[in-house]
Amino acid sequence: MLFASLLLIGFSESHTVQATTSINQTCLNFGHRNNCQFYKCFEERFPCGPNYWMSKWGYKYCTRMRKSLSNLDGNGQELIKQISTCLTNKLIKQRYYTMNVINCENLRLAGQRIVHECYITSAELFCNAFKGKNRNCFNQLIDNEDRQDLTLIRTLLAVGQRCTPKKGLADMRPNGKMDKCIPTPNQ
Ligand SMILES: *[C@@H]1O[C@H](CO)[C@@H](O)[C@H](O)[C@H]1NC(C)=O
């Protein structure tokens, strides 16, 4: 399955875009302050489109998680805060926002890699946070089609390995009612 997806990535047309806006300090500040508008600025500068990482994952889940914070306990809120800060900081530090030209496929891979790194960095907190009501409310945030995403599954498996006891995918699926999670409107 993994091999097939690597082939698909390899054969899909390479999609390169030039920066359409100048480097904007307000946008950089959004990123440093962990504000979801950073993703919007990024997509404006490099319009890869709704099927690429910045819109499909970065902006969508940043705004959803932000709206869902009140569904989570302290550990869950701290996890969201750590991971979203980690993501925007890495996108800035690794100079993706400030490039002049970007390949949307490469940006997708970078986004997936950065998500993986940020989850691994926060593994201990993840293990403590991904339980009880948090577990159900985290699950409720994720679109059905995104649950099948192989890189997300690989990331969850890798983080679960770091928990004591280890968590498999079955330990991360919803295990109760999700009606206590305030529904998040589709973006
Ligand atoms: C920078 O981005 C902000 C937020 O999107 C926007 O309001 C502002 O007009 C932009 N500034 C420039 C010089 O483009």
Tab-separated table of C-alpha atoms and ligand atoms in Angstrom:
chain	number	residue	atom	x	y	z
A	1	MET	CA	0.000	0.000	0.000
A	2	LEU	CA	2.793	2.366	0.929
A	3	PHE	CA	4.692	1.496	-2.230
A	4	ALA	CA	1.642	2.225	-4.372
A	5	SER	CA	1.212	5.628	-2.784
A	6	LEU	CA	4.885	6.458	-3.334
A	7	LEU	CA	4.461	5.576	-7.006
A	8	LEU	CA	1.403	7.807	-7.252
A	9	ILE	CA	3.327	10.702	-5.772
A	10	GLY	CA	6.217	10.041	-8.146
A	11	PHE	CA	4.072	9.967	-11.259
A	12	SER	CA	1.730	12.818	-10.489
A	13	GLU	CA	2.440	15.956	-12.426
A	14	SER	CA	4.827	18.291	-10.739
A	15	HIS	CA	3.021	21.474	-9.885
A	16	THR	CA	5.225	24.514	-9.365
A	17	VAL	CA	3.960	27.943	-8.369
A	18	GLN	CA	5.666	31.321	-8.134
A	19	ALA	CA	5.083	33.525	-5.119
A	20	THR	CA	2.116	35.773	-5.914
A	21	THR	CA	2.432	38.101	-2.898
A	22	SER	CA	5.460	39.632	-1.247
A	23	ILE	CA	6.824	38.322	2.038
A	24	ASN	CA	4.444	39.808	4.559
A	25	GLN	CA	5.565	40.517	8.130
A	26	THR	CA	1.991	40.369	9.427
A	27	CYS	CA	1.768	36.847	8.047
A	28	LEU	CA	5.096	35.845	9.594
A	29	ASN	CA	3.848	37.181	12.925
A	30	PHE	CA	0.716	35.032	12.559
A	31	GLY	CA	3.036	32.051	12.211
A	32	HIS	CA	5.150	32.977	15.223
A	33	ARG	CA	2.014	33.544	17.289
A	34	ASN	CA	0.515	30.283	16.165
A	35	ASN	CA	-2.442	31.954	14.433
A	36	CYS	CA	-4.218	29.868	11.758
A	37	GLN	CA	-4.259	32.870	9.421
A	38	PHE	CA	-0.636	32.010	8.702
A	39	TYR	CA	-1.810	29.069	6.556
A	40	LYS	CA	-4.179	31.340	4.689
A	41	CYS	CA	-1.364	33.810	3.972
A	42	PHE	CA	0.814	30.919	2.819
A	43	GLU	CA	-1.842	29.675	0.419
A	44	GLU	CA	-2.287	33.208	-0.927
A	45	ARG	CA	1.442	33.502	-1.548
A	46	PHE	CA	1.669	30.020	-3.101
A	47	PRO	CA	-1.777	29.053	-4.417
A	48	CYS	CA	-1.352	25.303	-4.707
A	49	GLY	CA	-5.111	24.843	-4.452
A	50	PRO	CA	-7.628	23.107	-2.198
A	51	ASN	CA	-6.228	19.611	-2.797
A	52	TYR	CA	-2.791	20.427	-1.491
A	53	TRP	CA	-1.428	20.314	2.020
A	54	MET	CA	-1.701	23.949	3.051
A	55	SER	CA	-5.484	24.109	2.552
A	56	LYS	CA	-6.452	20.468	2.882
A	57	TRP	CA	-4.490	19.846	6.085
A	58	GLY	CA	-2.753	22.918	7.464
A	59	TYR	CA	-5.503	25.536	7.433
A	60	LYS	CA	-8.442	23.163	7.756
A	61	TYR	CA	-7.217	21.353	10.858
A	62	CYS	CA	-5.678	24.427	12.464
A	63	THR	CA	-9.039	26.205	12.433
A	64	ARG	CA	-10.992	23.102	13.432
A	65	MET	CA	-8.735	22.326	16.342
A	66	ARG	CA	-8.861	25.910	17.486
A	67	LYS	CA	-12.680	25.816	17.521
A	68	SER	CA	-12.702	22.491	19.331
A	69	LEU	CA	-10.365	23.466	22.193
A	70	SER	CA	-13.243	23.721	24.671
A	71	ASN	CA	-14.023	20.037	24.066
A	72	LEU	CA	-10.626	19.032	25.430
A	73	ASP	CA	-9.126	18.870	28.894
A	74	GLY	CA	-5.876	20.610	29.854
A	75	ASN	CA	-3.628	17.942	28.321
A	76	GLY	CA	-5.628	17.953	25.097
A	77	GLN	CA	-5.475	21.730	24.825
A	78	GLU	CA	-1.757	21.733	25.553
A	79	LEU	CA	-1.209	19.067	22.875
A	80	ILE	CA	-3.012	21.156	20.250
A	81	LYS	CA	-1.042	24.221	21.299
A	82	GLN	CA	2.333	22.439	21.160
A	83	ILE	CA	1.685	20.811	17.815
A	84	SER	CA	0.298	23.868	16.081
A	85	THR	CA	3.146	26.036	17.362
A	86	CYS	CA	5.634	23.406	16.198
A	87	LEU	CA	4.084	23.268	12.706
A	88	THR	CA	4.059	26.974	11.934
A	89	ASN	CA	7.517	27.485	13.472
A	90	LYS	CA	8.994	24.743	11.316
A	91	LEU	CA	7.327	26.055	8.158
A	92	ILE	CA	8.955	29.426	8.841
A	93	LYS	CA	12.349	28.208	10.109
A	94	GLN	CA	12.758	25.820	7.211
A	95	ARG	CA	12.125	28.809	4.937
A	96	TYR	CA	9.099	27.485	3.057
A	97	TYR	CA	7.119	30.717	3.350
A	98	THR	CA	10.036	32.857	2.155
A	99	MET	CA	10.905	30.842	-0.969
A	100	ASN	CA	10.257	32.468	-4.340
A	101	VAL	CA	9.021	29.342	-6.083
A	102	ILE	CA	7.509	26.261	-4.542
A	103	ASN	CA	6.717	22.817	-5.839
A	104	CYS	CA	3.312	21.909	-4.435
A	105	GLU	CA	4.128	18.194	-4.294
A	106	ASN	CA	7.304	18.892	-2.358
A	107	LEU	CA	5.370	21.181	-0.057
A	108	ARG	CA	2.889	18.386	0.573
A	109	LEU	CA	5.726	16.036	1.490
A	110	ALA	CA	7.282	18.701	3.703
A	111	GLY	CA	3.941	19.265	5.457
A	112	GLN	CA	3.563	15.537	6.089
A	113	ARG	CA	7.135	15.256	7.364
A	114	ILE	CA	6.726	18.243	9.673
A	115	VAL	CA	3.468	16.871	11.103
A	116	HIS	CA	5.278	13.605	11.796
A	117	GLU	CA	8.185	15.379	13.510
A	118	CYS	CA	5.890	17.541	15.617
A	119	TYR	CA	3.825	14.576	16.811
A	120	ILE	CA	6.994	12.670	17.705
A	121	THR	CA	8.328	15.691	19.613
A	122	SER	CA	5.074	15.829	21.598
A	123	ALA	CA	4.778	12.046	21.965
A	124	GLU	CA	4.741	12.023	25.758
A	125	LEU	CA	1.965	14.591	25.885
A	126	PHE	CA	0.113	12.780	23.083
A	127	CYS	CA	0.158	9.547	25.103
A	128	ASN	CA	-1.279	11.331	28.135
A	129	ALA	CA	-3.794	13.368	26.169
A	130	PHE	CA	-5.180	10.826	23.718
A	131	LYS	CA	-7.693	9.188	26.031
A	132	GLY	CA	-11.197	9.594	27.402
A	133	LYS	CA	-13.224	12.431	26.009
A	134	ASN	CA	-10.174	13.872	24.218
A	135	ARG	CA	-9.825	10.665	22.235
A	136	ASN	CA	-13.379	10.910	20.963
A	137	CYS	CA	-13.263	14.615	20.265
A	138	PHE	CA	-9.947	14.373	18.403
A	139	ASN	CA	-11.483	11.688	16.213
A	140	GLN	CA	-14.551	13.743	15.541
A	141	LEU	CA	-12.397	16.479	14.019
A	142	ILE	CA	-11.006	14.286	11.272
A	143	ASP	CA	-12.842	13.886	7.974
A	144	ASN	CA	-13.577	10.307	6.950
A	145	GLU	CA	-11.461	10.504	3.813
A	146	ASP	CA	-8.528	11.860	5.824
A	147	ARG	CA	-8.703	8.925	8.239
A	148	GLN	CA	-7.516	6.730	5.350
A	149	ASP	CA	-4.469	8.895	4.717
A	150	LEU	CA	-1.427	6.642	4.879
A	151	THR	CA	0.984	9.240	6.151
A	152	LEU	CA	-1.400	10.149	8.987
A	153	ILE	CA	-1.777	6.466	9.862
A	154	ARG	CA	1.997	5.997	9.833
A	155	THR	CA	2.445	9.020	12.088
A	156	LEU	CA	-0.162	7.790	14.572
A	157	LEU	CA	1.403	4.321	14.608
A	158	ALA	CA	4.862	5.778	15.223
A	159	VAL	CA	3.669	7.977	18.085
A	160	GLY	CA	1.621	5.140	19.584
A	161	GLN	CA	4.808	3.044	19.766
A	162	ARG	CA	6.235	5.614	22.173
A	163	CYS	CA	3.408	5.250	24.675
A	164	THR	CA	3.498	2.987	27.726
A	165	PRO	CA	1.639	0.758	27.164
A	166	LYS	CA	1.992	1.104	23.402
A	167	LYS	CA	-1.075	2.376	21.575
A	168	GLY	CA	-2.182	0.737	18.328
A	169	LEU	CA	-4.723	2.177	15.910
A	170	ALA	CA	-7.515	0.361	17.743
A	171	ASP	CA	-6.543	2.277	20.898
A	172	MET	CA	-6.935	5.549	19.046
A	173	ARG	CA	-10.358	5.039	17.447
A	174	PRO	CA	-13.355	6.572	19.174
A	175	ASN	CA	-14.501	4.411	22.077
A	176	GLY	CA	-17.608	6.197	23.178
A	177	LYS	CA	-20.157	8.791	22.436
A	178	MET	CA	-18.983	11.775	20.494
A	179	ASP	CA	-22.065	13.796	21.363
A	180	LYS	CA	-20.122	15.598	24.072
A	181	CYS	CA	-17.918	17.144	21.409
A	182	ILE	CA	-19.349	20.345	20.039
A	183	PRO	CA	-19.743	19.696	16.313
A	184	THR	CA	-17.290	21.676	14.254
A	185	PRO	CA	-18.767	23.241	11.133
A	186	ASN	CA	-17.255	22.130	7.853
A	187	GLN	CA	-14.863	24.629	6.429
B	1	LIG	C1	-0.189	41.393	4.795
B	1	LIG	O1	-1.133	40.456	5.213
B	1	LIG	C2	-2.221	40.992	5.955
B	1	LIG	C3	-3.046	39.839	6.497
B	1	LIG	O2	-3.446	38.962	5.481
B	1	LIG	C4	-3.002	41.938	5.052
B	1	LIG	O3	-4.078	42.489	5.759
B	1	LIG	C5	-2.062	43.025	4.542
B	1	LIG	O4	-2.757	43.851	3.613
B	1	LIG	C6	-0.839	42.428	3.889
B	1	LIG	N1	0.122	43.497	3.599
B	1	LIG	C7	0.636	43.674	2.388
B	1	LIG	C8	1.646	44.783	2.268
B	1	LIG	O5	0.339	42.988	1.426
